[in-house]
Coordinates of C-alpha atoms in Angstrom, one line a residue:
D187 CA 121.7 115.0 207.2
E188 CA 120.5 115.9 203.4
A189 CA 119.0 114.2 200.4
V190 CA 121.1 113.6 197.4
H191 CA 119.7 113.7 194.2
C192 CA 121.3 111.8 191.3
A193 CA 120.9 109.9 188.1
G194 CA 119.7 106.4 188.6
G195 CA 119.9 103.2 186.9
S196 CA 123.2 101.5 185.4
A197 CA 123.4 102.9 182.0
S198 CA 122.8 106.7 183.2
M199 CA 125.4 106.1 186.0
T200 CA 128.1 104.6 183.8
G201 CA 127.4 107.5 181.3
T202 CA 127.8 110.2 184.1
T203 CA 131.0 108.2 185.6
L204 CA 132.5 108.3 182.0
A205 CA 131.7 111.8 181.5
L206 CA 133.7 112.7 184.9
L207 CA 136.4 110.4 184.0
L208 CA 136.9 112.1 180.7
R209 CA 136.2 115.6 181.1
P210 CA 139.5 117.9 181.0
S211 CA 141.3 118.7 184.0
D212 CA 141.9 121.9 185.7
G213 CA 143.9 124.3 183.4
E214 CA 143.4 121.9 180.3
E215 CA 141.5 123.4 177.3
H216 CA 137.9 122.9 177.0
Q217 CA 137.1 120.3 174.1
E218 CA 133.8 118.9 172.9
E219 CA 132.0 116.5 175.2
K220 CA 133.1 112.6 174.5
V221 CA 130.0 111.3 176.3
H222 CA 126.3 111.8 175.2
I223 CA 123.6 110.8 177.4
L224 CA 120.5 109.6 175.4
T225 CA 117.3 109.3 177.4
K226 CA 113.8 110.8 177.8
I227 CA 113.0 113.1 180.7
G228 CA 109.7 114.9 181.5
P229 CA 109.2 118.7 182.1
D230 CA 109.5 118.5 185.9
F231 CA 112.0 119.1 188.9
A232 CA 113.6 115.6 188.4
G233 CA 114.2 116.1 184.7
N234 CA 115.7 119.5 185.2
T235 CA 117.9 118.4 188.1
L236 CA 119.0 115.4 185.8
L237 CA 119.8 117.6 183.1
E238 CA 121.9 119.7 185.4
F239 CA 123.5 116.5 186.9
Y240 CA 124.7 115.4 183.5
R241 CA 125.9 118.8 182.5
R242 CA 127.8 119.3 185.8
A243 CA 129.4 115.8 184.8
G244 CA 130.4 117.3 181.6
A245 CA 128.3 115.0 179.5
S246 CA 126.5 116.4 176.4
T247 CA 122.6 116.6 176.9
R248 CA 121.7 117.3 172.9
L249 CA 120.3 113.9 172.8
V250 CA 117.9 114.1 175.8
L251 CA 114.4 114.2 174.5
T252 CA 111.8 115.9 176.6
D253 CA 108.4 114.5 176.5
E254 CA 105.8 116.9 177.8
T255 CA 103.5 113.9 178.9
A256 CA 106.1 112.1 180.8
R257 CA 107.3 112.1 184.3
T258 CA 110.9 111.7 185.2
S259 CA 111.9 109.0 187.9
M260 CA 115.1 109.7 190.0
A261 CA 116.7 107.8 192.9
V262 CA 117.1 110.1 196.0
L263 CA 119.6 108.9 198.5
P264 CA 119.5 109.9 202.2
V265 CA 122.8 110.7 203.4
F266 CA 123.3 110.3 207.2
K267 CA 126.5 112.0 208.9

């Protein structure tokens, strides 16, 4: 059993899915990101986890705003095997 941390909400999931679909295949030359995530996060575990999630998917995080007073929400999905 494990917990999977992922981006929640339809806009966040849509952006991440598009980034995954549009990222270069293995062996292809890396190009500039085609999907940009625009959201606000806090300086916390959930915010850092989401940034890494977006980056691993191949999305640009240049438009992600970090609000020092905000707390980031996140979906945590239990996975039972």
